[in-house]
Coordinates of C-alpha atoms in Angstrom, one line a residue:
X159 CA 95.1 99.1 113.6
X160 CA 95.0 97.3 110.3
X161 CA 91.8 95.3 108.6
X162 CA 92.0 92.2 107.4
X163 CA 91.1 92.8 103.6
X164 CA 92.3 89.0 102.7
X165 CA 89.3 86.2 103.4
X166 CA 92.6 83.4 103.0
X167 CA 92.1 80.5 105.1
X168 CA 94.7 78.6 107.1
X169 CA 95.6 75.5 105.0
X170 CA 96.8 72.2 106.6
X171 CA 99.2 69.7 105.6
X172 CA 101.4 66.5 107.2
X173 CA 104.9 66.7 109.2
X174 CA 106.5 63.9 107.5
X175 CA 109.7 63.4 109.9
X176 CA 112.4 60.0 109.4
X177 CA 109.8 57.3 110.3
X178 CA 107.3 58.5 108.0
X179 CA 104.7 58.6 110.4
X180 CA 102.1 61.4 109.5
X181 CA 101.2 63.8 111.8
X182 CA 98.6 67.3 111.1
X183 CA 99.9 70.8 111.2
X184 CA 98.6 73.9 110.3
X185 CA 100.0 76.4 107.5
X186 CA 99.0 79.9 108.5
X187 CA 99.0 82.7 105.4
X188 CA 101.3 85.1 104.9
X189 CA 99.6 88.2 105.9
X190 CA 101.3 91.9 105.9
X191 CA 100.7 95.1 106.7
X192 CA 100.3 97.2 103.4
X193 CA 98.6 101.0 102.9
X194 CA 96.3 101.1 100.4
X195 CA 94.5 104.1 99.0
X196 CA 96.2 106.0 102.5
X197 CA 94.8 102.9 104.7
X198 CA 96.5 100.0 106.1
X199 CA 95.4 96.9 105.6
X200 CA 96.2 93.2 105.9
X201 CA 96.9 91.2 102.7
X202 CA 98.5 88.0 102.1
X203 CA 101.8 88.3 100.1
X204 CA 100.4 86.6 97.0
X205 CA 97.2 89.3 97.2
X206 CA 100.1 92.3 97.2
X207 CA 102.2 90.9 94.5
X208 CA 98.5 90.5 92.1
X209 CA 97.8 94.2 93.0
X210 CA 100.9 95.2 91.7
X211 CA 100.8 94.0 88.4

C-alpha cells in the first residue's frame, strides 16, 4: 500500500452552468502512485513534476 507523502488539500470552487446560478463543488488533487527511493508513495502531479527538475 502507498503513503500519502503530499499534505494537498481538496480545493473548492463554483459550477457555473447556463443560468449562472452558483452552486459549490469540490476539486480533489491529483494524486499518483510514484516509487521513490524503492518506496511507493502518493504525490500530487505537480509534487512529481518539482521532483524531477
Amino acid at each position: 500500500m502507498a503513503k500519502n507523502v503530499s499534505n494537498r488539500k481538496n480545493m473548492s470552487a463554483n459550477n457555473r452552468p447556463f443560468s449562472l446560478k452558483a452552486t459549490k463543488k469540490t476539486q480533489k488533487v491529483n494524486l499518483q502512485t510514484v516509487k521513490v527511493d524503492g518506496k511507493k508513495v502518493r504525490m500530487s502531479a505537480k509534487e512529481i513534476k518539482d521532483l524531477q527538475k
